[in-house]
Coordinates of C-alpha atoms in Angstrom, one line a residue:
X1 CA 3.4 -122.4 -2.7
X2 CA 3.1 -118.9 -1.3
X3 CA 2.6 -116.0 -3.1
X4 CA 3.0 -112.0 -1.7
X5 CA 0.8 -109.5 -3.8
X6 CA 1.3 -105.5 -3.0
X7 CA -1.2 -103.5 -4.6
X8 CA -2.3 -100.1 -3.4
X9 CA -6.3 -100.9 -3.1
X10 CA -7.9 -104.4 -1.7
X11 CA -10.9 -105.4 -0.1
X12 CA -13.3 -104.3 1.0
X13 CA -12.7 -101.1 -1.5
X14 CA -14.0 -101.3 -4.9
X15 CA -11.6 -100.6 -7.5
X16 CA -10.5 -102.3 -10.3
X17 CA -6.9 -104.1 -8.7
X18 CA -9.4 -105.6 -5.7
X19 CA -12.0 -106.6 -8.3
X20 CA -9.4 -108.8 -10.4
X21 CA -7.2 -109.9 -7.9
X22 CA -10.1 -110.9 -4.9
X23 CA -11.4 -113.2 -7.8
X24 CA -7.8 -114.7 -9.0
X25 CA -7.3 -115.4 -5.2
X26 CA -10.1 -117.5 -5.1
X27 CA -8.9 -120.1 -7.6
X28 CA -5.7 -119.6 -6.2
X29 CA -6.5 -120.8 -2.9
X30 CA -8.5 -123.4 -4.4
X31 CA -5.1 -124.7 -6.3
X32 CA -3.1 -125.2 -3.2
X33 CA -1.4 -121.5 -2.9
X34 CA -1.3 -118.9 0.3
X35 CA -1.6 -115.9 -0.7
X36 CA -0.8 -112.8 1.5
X37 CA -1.6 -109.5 0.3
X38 CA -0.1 -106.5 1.5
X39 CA -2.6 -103.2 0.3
X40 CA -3.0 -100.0 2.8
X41 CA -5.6 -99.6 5.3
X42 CA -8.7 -99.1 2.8
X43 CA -9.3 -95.2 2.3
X44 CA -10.9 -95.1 -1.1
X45 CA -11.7 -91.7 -0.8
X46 CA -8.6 -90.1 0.7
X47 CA -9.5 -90.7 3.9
X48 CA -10.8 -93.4 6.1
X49 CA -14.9 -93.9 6.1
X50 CA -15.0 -97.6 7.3
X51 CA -14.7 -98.5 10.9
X52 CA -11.4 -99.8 12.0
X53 CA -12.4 -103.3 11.4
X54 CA -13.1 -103.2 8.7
X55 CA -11.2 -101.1 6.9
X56 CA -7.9 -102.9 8.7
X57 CA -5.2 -101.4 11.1
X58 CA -1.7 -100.4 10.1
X59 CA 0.9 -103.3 10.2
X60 CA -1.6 -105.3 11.7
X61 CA -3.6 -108.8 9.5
X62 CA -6.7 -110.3 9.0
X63 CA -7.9 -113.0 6.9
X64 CA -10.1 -112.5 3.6
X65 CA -12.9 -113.9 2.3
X66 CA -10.6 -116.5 -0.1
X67 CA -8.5 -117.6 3.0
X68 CA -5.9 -115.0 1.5
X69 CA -3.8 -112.8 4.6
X70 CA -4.4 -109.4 4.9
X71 CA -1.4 -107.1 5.6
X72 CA -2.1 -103.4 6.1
X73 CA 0.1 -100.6 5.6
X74 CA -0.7 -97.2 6.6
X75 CA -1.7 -94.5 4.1
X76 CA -1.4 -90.7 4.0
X77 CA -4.8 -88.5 4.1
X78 CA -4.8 -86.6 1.0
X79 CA -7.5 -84.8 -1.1
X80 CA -8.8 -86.3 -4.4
X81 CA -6.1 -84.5 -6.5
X82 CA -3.7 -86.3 -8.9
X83 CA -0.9 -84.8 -6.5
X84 CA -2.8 -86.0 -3.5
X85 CA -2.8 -89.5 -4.9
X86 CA 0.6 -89.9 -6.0
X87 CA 2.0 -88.9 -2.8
X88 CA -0.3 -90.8 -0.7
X89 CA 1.1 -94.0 -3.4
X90 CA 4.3 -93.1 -2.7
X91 CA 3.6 -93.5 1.4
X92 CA 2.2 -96.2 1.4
X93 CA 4.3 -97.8 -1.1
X94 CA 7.3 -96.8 1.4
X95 CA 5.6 -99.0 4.3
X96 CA 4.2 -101.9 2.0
X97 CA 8.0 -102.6 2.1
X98 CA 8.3 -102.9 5.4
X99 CA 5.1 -104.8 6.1
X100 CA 5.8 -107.1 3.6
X101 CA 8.7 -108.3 5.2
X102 CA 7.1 -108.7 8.7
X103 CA 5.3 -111.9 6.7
X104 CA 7.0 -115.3 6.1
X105 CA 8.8 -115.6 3.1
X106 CA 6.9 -116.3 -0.1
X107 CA 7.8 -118.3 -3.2
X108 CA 6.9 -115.2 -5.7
X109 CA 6.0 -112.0 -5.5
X110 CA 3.8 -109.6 -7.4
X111 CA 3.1 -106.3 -7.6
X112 CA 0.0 -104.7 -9.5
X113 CA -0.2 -101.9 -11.2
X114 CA -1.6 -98.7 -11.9
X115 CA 0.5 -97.3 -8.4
X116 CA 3.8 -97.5 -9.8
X117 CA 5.2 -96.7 -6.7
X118 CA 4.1 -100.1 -5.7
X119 CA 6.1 -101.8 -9.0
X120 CA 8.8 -100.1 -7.1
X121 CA 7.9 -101.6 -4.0
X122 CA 7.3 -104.9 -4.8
X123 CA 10.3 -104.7 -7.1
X124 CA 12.6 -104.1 -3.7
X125 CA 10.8 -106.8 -1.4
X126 CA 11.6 -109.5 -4.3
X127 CA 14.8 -108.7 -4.3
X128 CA 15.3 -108.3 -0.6
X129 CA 13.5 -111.9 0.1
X130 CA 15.5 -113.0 -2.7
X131 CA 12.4 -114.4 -5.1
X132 CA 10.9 -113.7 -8.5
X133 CA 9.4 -110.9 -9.0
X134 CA 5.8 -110.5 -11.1
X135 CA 4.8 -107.6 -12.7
X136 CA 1.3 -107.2 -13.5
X137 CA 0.8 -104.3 -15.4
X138 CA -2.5 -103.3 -15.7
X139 CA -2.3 -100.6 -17.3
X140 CA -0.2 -99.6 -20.5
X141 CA 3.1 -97.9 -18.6
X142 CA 4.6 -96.3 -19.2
X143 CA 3.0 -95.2 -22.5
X144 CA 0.3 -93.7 -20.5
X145 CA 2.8 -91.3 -18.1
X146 CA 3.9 -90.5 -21.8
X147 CA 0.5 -89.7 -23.0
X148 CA -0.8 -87.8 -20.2
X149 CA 2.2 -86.0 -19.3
X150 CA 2.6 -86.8 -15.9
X151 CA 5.7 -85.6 -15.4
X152 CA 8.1 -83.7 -17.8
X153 CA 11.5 -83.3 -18.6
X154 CA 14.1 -85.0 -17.2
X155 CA 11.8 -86.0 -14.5
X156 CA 10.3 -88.0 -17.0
X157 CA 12.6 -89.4 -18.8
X158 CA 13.7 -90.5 -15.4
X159 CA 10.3 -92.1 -14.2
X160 CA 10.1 -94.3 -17.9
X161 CA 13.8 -95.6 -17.1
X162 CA 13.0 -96.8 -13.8
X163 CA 9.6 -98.6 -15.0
X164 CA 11.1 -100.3 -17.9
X165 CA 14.8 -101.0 -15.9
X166 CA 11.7 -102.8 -13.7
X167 CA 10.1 -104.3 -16.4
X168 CA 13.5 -105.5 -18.1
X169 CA 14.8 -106.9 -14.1
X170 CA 11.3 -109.0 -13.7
X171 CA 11.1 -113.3 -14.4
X172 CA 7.6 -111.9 -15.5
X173 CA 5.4 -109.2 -17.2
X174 CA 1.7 -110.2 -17.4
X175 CA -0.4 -107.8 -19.1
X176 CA -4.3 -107.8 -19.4
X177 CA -4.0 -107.0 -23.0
X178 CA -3.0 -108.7 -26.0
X179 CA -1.8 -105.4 -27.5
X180 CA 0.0 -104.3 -24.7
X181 CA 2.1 -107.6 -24.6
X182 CA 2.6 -107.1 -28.3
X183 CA 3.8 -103.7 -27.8
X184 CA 6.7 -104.6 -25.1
X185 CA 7.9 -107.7 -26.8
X186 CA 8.1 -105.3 -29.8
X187 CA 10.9 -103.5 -27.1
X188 CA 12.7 -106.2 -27.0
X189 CA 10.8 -108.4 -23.7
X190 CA 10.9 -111.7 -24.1
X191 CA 9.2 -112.9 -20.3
X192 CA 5.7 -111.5 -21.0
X193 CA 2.3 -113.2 -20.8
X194 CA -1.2 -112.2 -20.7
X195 CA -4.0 -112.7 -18.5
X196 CA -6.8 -110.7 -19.5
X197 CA -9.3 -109.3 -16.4
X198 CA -12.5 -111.6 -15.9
X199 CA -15.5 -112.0 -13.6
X200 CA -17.7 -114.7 -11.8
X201 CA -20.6 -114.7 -13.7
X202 CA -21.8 -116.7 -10.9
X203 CA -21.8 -113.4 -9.0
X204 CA -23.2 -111.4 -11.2
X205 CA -27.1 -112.2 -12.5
X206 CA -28.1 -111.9 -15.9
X207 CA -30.5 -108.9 -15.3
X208 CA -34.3 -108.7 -17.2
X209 CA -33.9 -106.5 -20.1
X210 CA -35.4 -102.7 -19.5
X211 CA -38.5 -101.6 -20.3
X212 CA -39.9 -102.0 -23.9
X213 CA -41.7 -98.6 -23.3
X214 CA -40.3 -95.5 -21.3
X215 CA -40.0 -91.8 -20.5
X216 CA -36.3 -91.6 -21.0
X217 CA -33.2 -93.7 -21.6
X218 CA -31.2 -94.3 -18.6
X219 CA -28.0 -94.2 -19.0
X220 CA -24.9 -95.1 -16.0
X221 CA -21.5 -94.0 -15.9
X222 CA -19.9 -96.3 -13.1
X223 CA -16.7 -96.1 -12.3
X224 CA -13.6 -93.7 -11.7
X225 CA -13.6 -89.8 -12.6
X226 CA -10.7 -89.4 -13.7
X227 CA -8.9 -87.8 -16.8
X228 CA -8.4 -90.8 -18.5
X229 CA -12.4 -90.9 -19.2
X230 CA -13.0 -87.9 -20.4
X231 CA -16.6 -88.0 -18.3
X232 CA -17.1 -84.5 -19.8
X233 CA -18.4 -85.5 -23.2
X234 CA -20.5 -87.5 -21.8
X235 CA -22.3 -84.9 -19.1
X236 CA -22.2 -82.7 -22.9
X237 CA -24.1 -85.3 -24.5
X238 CA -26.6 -85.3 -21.9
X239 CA -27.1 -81.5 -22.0
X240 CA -27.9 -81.8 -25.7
X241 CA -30.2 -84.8 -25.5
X242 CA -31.8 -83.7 -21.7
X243 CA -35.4 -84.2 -22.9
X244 CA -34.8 -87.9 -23.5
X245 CA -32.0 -88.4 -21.2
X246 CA -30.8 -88.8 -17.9
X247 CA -27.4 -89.8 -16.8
X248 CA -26.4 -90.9 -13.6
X249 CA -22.8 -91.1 -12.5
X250 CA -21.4 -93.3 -9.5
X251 CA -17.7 -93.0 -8.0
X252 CA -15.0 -90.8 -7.7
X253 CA -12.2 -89.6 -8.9
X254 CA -10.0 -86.4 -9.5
X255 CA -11.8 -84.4 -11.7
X256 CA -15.5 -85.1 -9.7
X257 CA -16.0 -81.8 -8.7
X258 CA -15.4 -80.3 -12.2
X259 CA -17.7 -82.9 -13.9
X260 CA -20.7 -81.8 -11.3
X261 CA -19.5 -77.8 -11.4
X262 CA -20.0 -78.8 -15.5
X263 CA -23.4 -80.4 -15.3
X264 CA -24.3 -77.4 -13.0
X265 CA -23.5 -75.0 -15.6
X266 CA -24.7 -76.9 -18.3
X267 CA -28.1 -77.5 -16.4
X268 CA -27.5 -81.6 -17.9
X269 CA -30.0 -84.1 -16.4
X270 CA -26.8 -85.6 -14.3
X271 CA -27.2 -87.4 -10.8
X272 CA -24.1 -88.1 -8.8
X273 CA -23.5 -90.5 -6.0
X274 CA -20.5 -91.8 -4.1
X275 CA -19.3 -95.0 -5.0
X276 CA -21.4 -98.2 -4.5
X277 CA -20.0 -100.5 -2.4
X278 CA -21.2 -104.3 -2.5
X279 CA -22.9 -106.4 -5.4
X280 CA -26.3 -105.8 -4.3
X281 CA -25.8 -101.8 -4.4
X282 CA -23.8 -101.7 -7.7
X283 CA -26.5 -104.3 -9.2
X284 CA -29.3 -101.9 -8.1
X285 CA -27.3 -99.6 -10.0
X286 CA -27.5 -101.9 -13.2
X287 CA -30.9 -102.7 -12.6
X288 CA -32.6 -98.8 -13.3
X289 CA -29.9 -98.2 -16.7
X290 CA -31.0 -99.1 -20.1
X291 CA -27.4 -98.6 -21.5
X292 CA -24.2 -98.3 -19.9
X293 CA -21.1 -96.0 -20.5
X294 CA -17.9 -97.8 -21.0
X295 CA -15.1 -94.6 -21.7
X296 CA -11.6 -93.9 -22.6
X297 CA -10.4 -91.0 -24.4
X298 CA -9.5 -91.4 -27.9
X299 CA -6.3 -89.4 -27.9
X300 CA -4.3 -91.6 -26.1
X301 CA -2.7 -94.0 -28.4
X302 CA -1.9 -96.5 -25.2
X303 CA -5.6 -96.8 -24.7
X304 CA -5.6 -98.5 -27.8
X305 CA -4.6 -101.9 -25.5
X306 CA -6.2 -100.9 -22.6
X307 CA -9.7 -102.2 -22.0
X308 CA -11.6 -101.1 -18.5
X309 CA -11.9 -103.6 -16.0
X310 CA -15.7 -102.5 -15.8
X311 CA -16.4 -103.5 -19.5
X312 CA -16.8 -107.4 -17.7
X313 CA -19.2 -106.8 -15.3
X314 CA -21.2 -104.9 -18.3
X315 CA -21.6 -107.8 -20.2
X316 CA -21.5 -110.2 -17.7
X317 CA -25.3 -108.5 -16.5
X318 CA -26.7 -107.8 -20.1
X319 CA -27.2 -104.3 -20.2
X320 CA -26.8 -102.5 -23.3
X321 CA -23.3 -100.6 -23.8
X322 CA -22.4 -97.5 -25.2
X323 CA -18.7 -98.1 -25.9
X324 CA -16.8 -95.2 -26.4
X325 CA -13.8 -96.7 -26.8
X326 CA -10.8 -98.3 -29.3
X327 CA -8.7 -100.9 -30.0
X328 CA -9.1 -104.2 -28.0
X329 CA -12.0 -102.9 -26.3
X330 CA -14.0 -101.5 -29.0
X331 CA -13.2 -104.8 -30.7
X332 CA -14.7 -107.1 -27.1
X333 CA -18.2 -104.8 -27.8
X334 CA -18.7 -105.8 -31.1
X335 CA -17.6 -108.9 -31.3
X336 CA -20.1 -109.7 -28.4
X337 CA -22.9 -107.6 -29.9
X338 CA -23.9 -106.0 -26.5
X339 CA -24.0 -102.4 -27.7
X340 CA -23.2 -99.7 -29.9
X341 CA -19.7 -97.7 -30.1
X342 CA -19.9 -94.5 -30.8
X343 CA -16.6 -91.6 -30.8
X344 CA -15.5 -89.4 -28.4
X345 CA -18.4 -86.4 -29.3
X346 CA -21.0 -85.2 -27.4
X347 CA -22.8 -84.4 -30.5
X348 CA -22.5 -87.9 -31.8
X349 CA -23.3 -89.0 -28.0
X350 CA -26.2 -87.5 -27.8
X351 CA -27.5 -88.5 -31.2
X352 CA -27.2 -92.2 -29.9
X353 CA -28.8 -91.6 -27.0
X354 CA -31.3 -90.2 -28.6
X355 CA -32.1 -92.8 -31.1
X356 CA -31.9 -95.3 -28.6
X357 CA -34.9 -93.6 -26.3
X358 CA -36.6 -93.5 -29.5
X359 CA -35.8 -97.5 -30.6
X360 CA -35.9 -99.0 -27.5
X361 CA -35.5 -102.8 -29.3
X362 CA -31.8 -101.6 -29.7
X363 CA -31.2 -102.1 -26.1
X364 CA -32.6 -106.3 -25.9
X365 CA -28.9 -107.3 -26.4
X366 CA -30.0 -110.9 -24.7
X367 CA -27.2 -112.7 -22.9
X368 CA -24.8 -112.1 -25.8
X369 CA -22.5 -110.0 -23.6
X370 CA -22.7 -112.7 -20.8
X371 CA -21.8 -115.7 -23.4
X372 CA -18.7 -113.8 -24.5
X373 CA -17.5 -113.1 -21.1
X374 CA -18.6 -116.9 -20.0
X375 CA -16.2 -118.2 -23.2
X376 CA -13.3 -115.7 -23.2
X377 CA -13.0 -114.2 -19.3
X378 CA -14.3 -116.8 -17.2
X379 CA -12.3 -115.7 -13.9
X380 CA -11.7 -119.5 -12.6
X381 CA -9.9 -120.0 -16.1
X382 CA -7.6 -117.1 -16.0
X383 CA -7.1 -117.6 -12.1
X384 CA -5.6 -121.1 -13.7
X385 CA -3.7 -120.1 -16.4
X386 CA -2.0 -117.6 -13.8
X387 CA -1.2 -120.2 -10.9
X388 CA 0.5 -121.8 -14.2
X389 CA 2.8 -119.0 -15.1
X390 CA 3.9 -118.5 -10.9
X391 CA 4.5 -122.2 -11.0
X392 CA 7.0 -122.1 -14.0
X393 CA 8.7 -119.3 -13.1
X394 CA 8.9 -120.4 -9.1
X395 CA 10.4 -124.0 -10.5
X396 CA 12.7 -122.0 -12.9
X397 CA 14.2 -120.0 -10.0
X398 CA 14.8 -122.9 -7.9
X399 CA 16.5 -125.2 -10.6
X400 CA 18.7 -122.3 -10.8
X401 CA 19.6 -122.0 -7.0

């Protein structure tokens, strides 16, 4: 079996498409299946900052770490701006076409969301190859267009037709939500599945738990800056609780300059760095926090069934989590007992923060968090289940050639 993936970030960038689908492609490869992934030469910050080889070159291959076939398209340099993005998506999503059909012909092919230029894209290779087509929506489209106003009038109602004419033309819909899936069968989908994110706990080690006794709680933000986080309550909360906080904050993201320009004005105990790239730098990372942010904003009713990717890897190392967060992924934090959730208020923030620094014992959640993840998103499992779902719906499209 041979499978095509386009999605518009892949190794060696960190980003939360390359951290669930370099671990799917493991098992995949272990189960028998070629996997070819088409993703643009890897520009995580707009530009280019890796050397050629490694970042790949345009229409050209390479082989991953899984076995899996590289494919590069190019991309367009753009600044970190939501407008800057979309059209470098919609570049890139342009040639992903036509490198994807420089490859063999696969059996099935997927596409992975949040770029929906790339649905589009991998929409129109299936369809020119002639094979199922797989979406993997991610994220909660187009609700989330809806709720952040992307786009407006009839540009809108224009973009939501397309994604759910997509949605309604694909053999499958696999969602990393049980919500989500709920919510599109409720329109009328019937070819939906879920396969939540996961990680390798085997990659990631159960860390020591902090210090019993301290100065000030250490809390880390890691992750992407962008407006669906709301990162400014946070850099708030740490203003109001600087003399037993300090927050450090790792990535990038559109609104990065306004979150420092904010801690600047606010004079808030904030350290920023670029994004961490490799385990061993985003476990050094884990290693100094004593509690971890995991953020959406609460006025988004599609981030009821969305959980971030990141919330994993939390649990999966046994630091404490400050969960600011609803639905499915407030419910993973309690369930597992690894932190505390708390709303979207810097006052309310800052008044956890601030009792944790002064209770300390709060923070020993054990390897609670890690057991959860061991028994509900073990990676190998869901890469399984998924090679499953291709398999049917491959065998179902050829009993009906």
């Amino acid at each position: 079996m041979r499978a095509q993936l386009l999605t518009h970030s892949y190794l060696p960038e960190n980003s939360p498409p390359q951290r669930r689908w370099s671990q799917l492609i493991g098992t995949f490869n272990e189960l028998g299946w070629d996997v070819e992934v088409v993703a643009p030469v890897a520009h995580s910050t707009g530009r280019r900052t890796l050397p050629r080889q490694e970042a790949g070159r345009a229409f050209r291959t390479d082989k991953g770490r899984h076995g899996e076939t590289i494919r590069r398209a190019p991309y367009l340099y753009h600044r970190t701006t939501r407008l800057g993005r979309f059209a470098d998506q919609c570049f890139s999503a342009t040639c992903s076409v036509f490198a994807a059909l420089m490859g063999p012909r696969p059996d099935v092919v997927i596409a992975t969301v949040p770029s929906l230029p790339i649905l589009g894209a991998g929409f129109v290779v299936a369809k020119l190859r002639g094979v199922p087509f797989i979406a993997d929506m991610r994220d909660a489209w187009p609700d989330i267009a809806r709720d952040a106003r992307l786009v407006q009038g009839g540009a809108k109602s224009l973009i939501e037709k397309v994604i759910v004419a997509i949605q309604q033309r694909a053999e499958l819909i696999v969602t990393v939500t049980y919500g989500f899936a709920q919510t599109l069968r409720d329109r009328g989908l019937k070819n939906v599945a879920t396969i939540s994110n996961g990680i390798d706990t085997a990659n990631r080690e159960l860390l020591p738990p902090p210090p019993v006794e301290a100065d000030r709680l250490e809390v880390l933000y890691l992750g992407n800056h962008g407006e669906s986080q709301r990162l400014e309550t946070i850099i708030m909360a740490a203003a109001q609780a600087s003399d037993a906080v300090r927050l450090t904050m790792v990535g990038d993201g559109v609104h990065r300059r306004k979150l420092k320009a904010l801690a600047e004005a606010l004079d808030a105990p904030v350290e920023f760095f670029e994004p961490a790239r490799g385990t061993e730098a985003v476990m050094n990372y884990y290693r100094r926090a004593d509690t971890c942010v995991i953020s959406l904003r609460d006025d988004w009713k599609s981030f009821e069934t969305t959980i971030p990717s990141k919330t994993y890897e939390v649990l999966a190392v046994g630091r404490h989590v400050t969960g600011i967060v609803l639905g499915e992924a407030r419910q993973i934090i309690e369930e597992s007992k690894a932190g505390d959730i708390v709303r979207s208020d810097p006052a309310e923030i800052a008044a956890l923060w601030k009792e944790l620094a002064q209770e300390r014992s709060r923070l020993l959640t054990g390897s609670s968090g890690r057991d959860w993840v061991e028994a509900n998103a073990n990676v190998a499992s869901l890469g399984r289940a998924y090679v499953e779902l291709l398999t049917s719906v491959v065998s179902g499209n050829r009993r009906t050639e």
